[in-house]
Short mmCIF file of C-alpha atoms (C1' of nucleotides) in Angstrom, two decimals:
data_model
loop_
_atom_site.label_atom_id
_atom_site.label_comp_id
_atom_site.label_asym_id
_atom_site.label_seq_id
_atom_site.Cartn_x
_atom_site.Cartn_y
_atom_site.Cartn_z
CA MET Q 300 -218.26 156.08 122.61
CA THR Q 301 -215.08 154.39 123.42
CA ARG Q 302 -213.49 152.51 120.61
CA TYR Q 303 -210.69 150.00 120.58
CA TRP Q 304 -207.61 149.65 118.43
CA LEU Q 305 -204.56 147.55 117.83
CA MET Q 306 -201.34 149.40 117.09
CA LYS Q 307 -198.23 147.67 115.80
CA CYS Q 308 -194.68 148.59 116.46
CA GLU Q 309 -191.39 146.81 115.95
CA PRO Q 310 -189.39 146.38 119.17
CA SER Q 311 -186.41 148.06 117.51
CA ALA Q 312 -188.54 151.20 117.28
CA TYR Q 313 -190.49 151.17 120.56
CA THR Q 314 -191.73 148.76 123.22
CA ILE Q 315 -194.31 148.56 125.98
CA GLU Q 316 -191.44 148.71 128.46
CA ARG Q 317 -190.40 152.06 127.11
CA LEU Q 318 -193.97 153.27 127.15
CA GLU Q 319 -194.21 152.24 130.77
CA ARG Q 320 -191.13 154.33 131.51
CA ASP Q 321 -192.16 157.26 129.32
CA GLY Q 322 -195.79 157.31 130.45
CA ARG Q 323 -196.88 158.53 127.04
CA THR Q 324 -195.49 158.89 123.54
CA SER Q 325 -196.39 160.32 120.17
CA TRP Q 326 -197.12 157.77 117.49
CA GLU Q 327 -195.40 159.35 114.54
CA GLY Q 328 -194.14 157.77 111.36
CA VAL Q 329 -197.27 156.03 110.10
CA ARG Q 330 -197.25 156.34 106.30
CA ASN Q 331 -200.30 154.42 105.25
CA TYR Q 332 -203.57 156.11 104.31
CA GLN Q 333 -205.93 153.68 105.96
CA ALA Q 334 -204.02 153.85 109.21
CA ARG Q 335 -203.80 157.63 108.84
CA ASN Q 336 -207.55 157.89 108.45
CA PHE Q 337 -208.14 155.98 111.66
CA MET Q 338 -205.76 158.24 113.56
CA ARG Q 339 -206.96 161.47 112.00
CA ASP Q 340 -210.70 160.81 111.91
CA GLU Q 341 -211.69 158.18 114.40
CA MET Q 342 -209.43 157.91 117.40
CA GLN Q 343 -210.62 159.75 120.48
CA VAL Q 344 -209.11 160.39 123.85
CA GLY Q 345 -209.88 157.44 126.08
CA ASP Q 346 -209.97 154.81 123.33
CA GLY Q 347 -208.33 151.53 124.28
CA VAL Q 348 -205.23 150.24 122.51
CA LEU Q 349 -203.73 146.79 122.26
CA PHE Q 350 -199.97 147.35 121.99
CA TYR Q 351 -198.69 144.85 119.42
CA ALA Q 352 -195.02 144.01 118.94
CA SER Q 353 -194.42 143.05 115.31
CA ASN Q 354 -191.34 141.35 113.94
CA ALA Q 355 -190.72 140.15 117.47
CA ASP Q 356 -189.98 136.85 119.12
CA PRO Q 357 -192.75 136.03 119.39
CA SER Q 358 -194.85 138.73 117.82
CA GLY Q 359 -197.95 139.57 119.81
CA VAL Q 360 -199.73 141.88 122.20
CA THR Q 361 -197.46 142.99 125.02
CA GLY Q 362 -199.74 145.35 126.91
CA LEU Q 363 -202.47 147.94 126.95
CA ALA Q 364 -202.42 151.63 126.18
CA GLU Q 365 -204.93 154.39 125.58
CA ILE Q 366 -205.30 157.35 123.31
CA VAL Q 367 -204.40 160.49 125.25
CA ARG Q 368 -204.42 162.94 122.34
CA ALA Q 369 -206.55 162.69 119.21
CA GLY Q 370 -205.14 163.04 115.71
CA TYR Q 371 -202.87 165.96 114.84
CA PRO Q 372 -200.40 166.57 112.02
CA ASP Q 373 -197.24 164.45 112.06
CA HIS Q 374 -194.54 167.10 111.86
CA THR Q 375 -191.81 164.54 111.25
CA ALA Q 376 -193.16 164.22 107.70
CA TRP Q 377 -192.06 167.76 106.81
CA THR Q 378 -188.84 167.79 108.80
CA LYS Q 379 -186.06 167.44 106.24
CA GLY Q 380 -183.54 164.84 107.22
CA HIS Q 381 -185.86 163.17 109.71
CA GLN Q 382 -186.13 159.44 109.29
CA TYR Q 383 -189.87 159.82 108.69
CA PHE Q 384 -189.55 162.71 106.26
CA ASP Q 385 -192.05 162.32 103.45
CA GLU Q 386 -192.69 164.64 100.53
CA THR Q 387 -196.40 163.91 100.45
CA GLY Q 388 -198.39 166.87 101.74
CA SER Q 389 -196.99 169.98 103.38
CA LYS Q 390 -197.10 171.98 106.55
CA ASP Q 391 -200.14 173.82 105.25
CA ALA Q 392 -201.86 170.70 104.01
CA PRO Q 393 -200.55 167.84 106.13
CA ALA Q 394 -200.79 164.39 104.63
CA TRP Q 395 -199.86 162.45 107.73
CA TYR Q 396 -201.24 162.46 111.23
CA MET Q 397 -200.33 160.98 114.56
CA VAL Q 398 -201.89 160.53 117.98
CA ASP Q 399 -200.46 160.37 121.48
CA VAL Q 400 -200.65 157.13 123.37
CA GLY Q 401 -200.50 156.65 127.13
CA PHE Q 402 -199.36 153.66 129.13
CA VAL Q 403 -202.01 151.54 130.80
CA GLU Q 404 -200.62 148.11 131.52
CA ARG Q 405 -197.72 145.85 130.68
CA PHE Q 406 -198.44 142.13 130.47
CA ALA Q 407 -196.04 139.78 132.26
CA GLY Q 408 -195.67 137.86 129.00
CA VAL Q 409 -196.79 138.13 125.41
CA VAL Q 410 -200.14 137.16 123.97
CA SER Q 411 -198.63 135.69 120.85
CA LEU Q 412 -200.10 135.90 117.40
CA GLU Q 413 -200.34 132.13 117.51
CA GLN Q 414 -202.46 132.38 120.63
CA LEU Q 415 -204.66 135.06 119.10
CA LYS Q 416 -205.23 132.84 116.08
CA THR Q 417 -206.38 129.91 118.19
CA THR Q 418 -208.53 131.78 120.69
CA LYS Q 419 -212.26 131.50 120.32
CA GLY Q 420 -213.86 134.85 119.67
CA LEU Q 421 -210.87 136.29 117.82
CA GLU Q 422 -211.50 134.54 114.51
CA GLU Q 423 -212.45 137.80 112.82
CA MET Q 424 -209.78 139.96 114.36
CA MET Q 425 -207.89 141.73 111.61
CA VAL Q 426 -204.45 140.85 112.90
CA THR Q 427 -205.25 137.14 112.76
CA GLN Q 428 -206.12 137.30 109.07
CA LYS Q 429 -203.53 136.17 106.58
CA GLY Q 430 -201.64 139.00 104.97
CA SER Q 431 -202.92 141.63 107.39
CA ARG Q 432 -200.32 144.39 107.39
CA LEU Q 433 -202.24 147.41 108.56
CA SER Q 434 -200.35 148.95 111.47
CA VAL Q 435 -203.39 150.61 113.02
CA GLN Q 436 -206.45 148.39 113.18
CA PRO Q 437 -209.87 148.68 114.79
CA VAL Q 438 -210.79 145.90 117.21
CA THR Q 439 -214.15 145.26 118.80
CA ARG Q 440 -214.90 145.77 122.46
CA ALA Q 441 -215.30 142.01 122.84
CA GLU Q 442 -211.95 141.30 121.17
CA PHE Q 443 -210.25 143.88 123.35
CA ALA Q 444 -211.68 142.28 126.47
CA ILE Q 445 -210.62 138.79 125.43
CA VAL Q 446 -207.06 139.87 124.67
CA ALA Q 447 -206.82 141.87 127.91
CA ARG Q 448 -207.89 138.80 129.86
CA LEU Q 449 -205.35 136.63 128.04
CA GLY Q 450 -202.69 139.21 128.74
CA ARG Q 451 -203.39 139.30 132.44
CA ALA Q 452 -203.06 135.52 132.49
CA THR Q 453 -199.60 135.55 130.94
CA ARG Q 454 -196.52 134.91 133.00
CA ALA Q 455 -193.04 136.19 132.60
CA ALA Q 456 -190.71 133.76 130.86
CA GLY Q 457 -189.37 131.23 133.37
CA PRO Q 458 -185.74 130.73 134.46
CA ALA Q 459 -185.04 128.41 131.54
CA ALA Q 460 -185.81 131.22 129.16
CA ALA Q 461 -184.24 133.91 131.28
CA GLU Q 462 -180.77 133.82 129.78
CA PRO Q 463 -179.70 137.05 128.18
CA ALA Q 464 -181.48 137.81 124.96
CA PRO Q 465 -179.28 137.43 121.89
CA ILE Q 466 -178.04 140.67 120.45
CA ARG Q 467 -180.15 141.43 117.43
CA PRO Q 468 -178.81 144.12 115.15
CA PRO Q 469 -181.44 146.65 114.16
CA ARG Q 470 -183.07 146.01 110.85
CA ALA Q 471 -182.27 148.14 107.88
CA ALA Q 472 -183.49 151.71 108.07
CA GLY Q 473 -186.94 152.59 106.85
CA ARG Q 474 -188.64 149.56 108.23
CA ARG Q 475 -190.54 151.00 111.06
CA THR Q 476 -194.10 152.02 111.53
CA LYS Q 477 -194.56 154.22 114.51
CA LYS Q 478 -191.02 155.14 114.75
"C1'" DG R 154 -182.74 135.66 105.48
"C1'" DC R 155 -186.67 134.28 102.76
"C1'" DC R 156 -190.56 135.41 100.48
"C1'" DA R 157 -195.79 135.97 100.17
"C1'" DA R 158 -198.91 139.50 100.57
"C1'" DC R 159 -199.81 143.98 100.18
"C1'" DG R 160 -199.69 149.20 98.86
"C1'" DT R 161 -197.99 152.61 95.71
"C1'" DT R 162 -196.26 154.36 91.43
"C1'" DG R 163 -196.19 155.40 86.80
"C1'" DG R 164 -196.37 154.13 81.78
"C1'" DC R 165 -199.66 153.53 78.59
"C1'" DG W 75 -208.37 152.85 84.45
"C1'" DC W 76 -205.36 148.92 83.95
"C1'" DC W 77 -201.67 146.54 85.60
"C1'" DA W 78 -196.60 145.49 85.82
"C1'" DA W 79 -192.84 146.89 88.44
"C1'" DC W 80 -191.26 148.10 92.59
"C1'" DG W 81 -190.78 148.79 97.60
"C1'" DT W 82 -192.38 147.44 102.20
"C1'" DT W 83 -194.36 144.58 105.86
"C1'" DG W 84 -193.94 141.06 108.82
"C1'" DG W 85 -194.45 135.98 109.87
"C1'" DC W 86 -191.65 132.36 109.85
#
DNA sequence: GCCAACGTTGGC
DNA sequence: GCCAACGTTGGC
């Protein structure tokens, strides 16, 4: 049975635009056990994904993706010198897992967190709860459908907002989940 | 940049 | 097993 998920990523690490260009990507770098368990044990090929831009302006869902490869060991964890290197586990007994995600759809605009919080039917969505930091979250089929509909109703920012985006220096290292 | 909320670590 | 200290997340 198809399940649905929300996956967070900071724009400095990866964006829906890049996913659209790449077609698919591996979701490495998650270093949280609850998120790991979802990726390792529950995600299946074909599951739907809400692509969520965190620490963004505004933060929110920017498009849709799907799982194209179920959980497999995250090799970046045992690659010395890699930014996601982590001593937990080993090659023989991997601690961390990733999945591959494929592009489905890019929204014209962003379904902002603010909008998610004020939309009927999304009251229980994990991402709308205070203090919710989990970077991989389950969502219900109904929530997925509501957000997809909101996303398709978004419009690109108008001319007034179309001036070049300010240059934002990347945040300090070590602050990314999925890359 | 601030800081509240959260997860992890480690002393005891 | 408790819990204080610490590091990180992520909205604002």
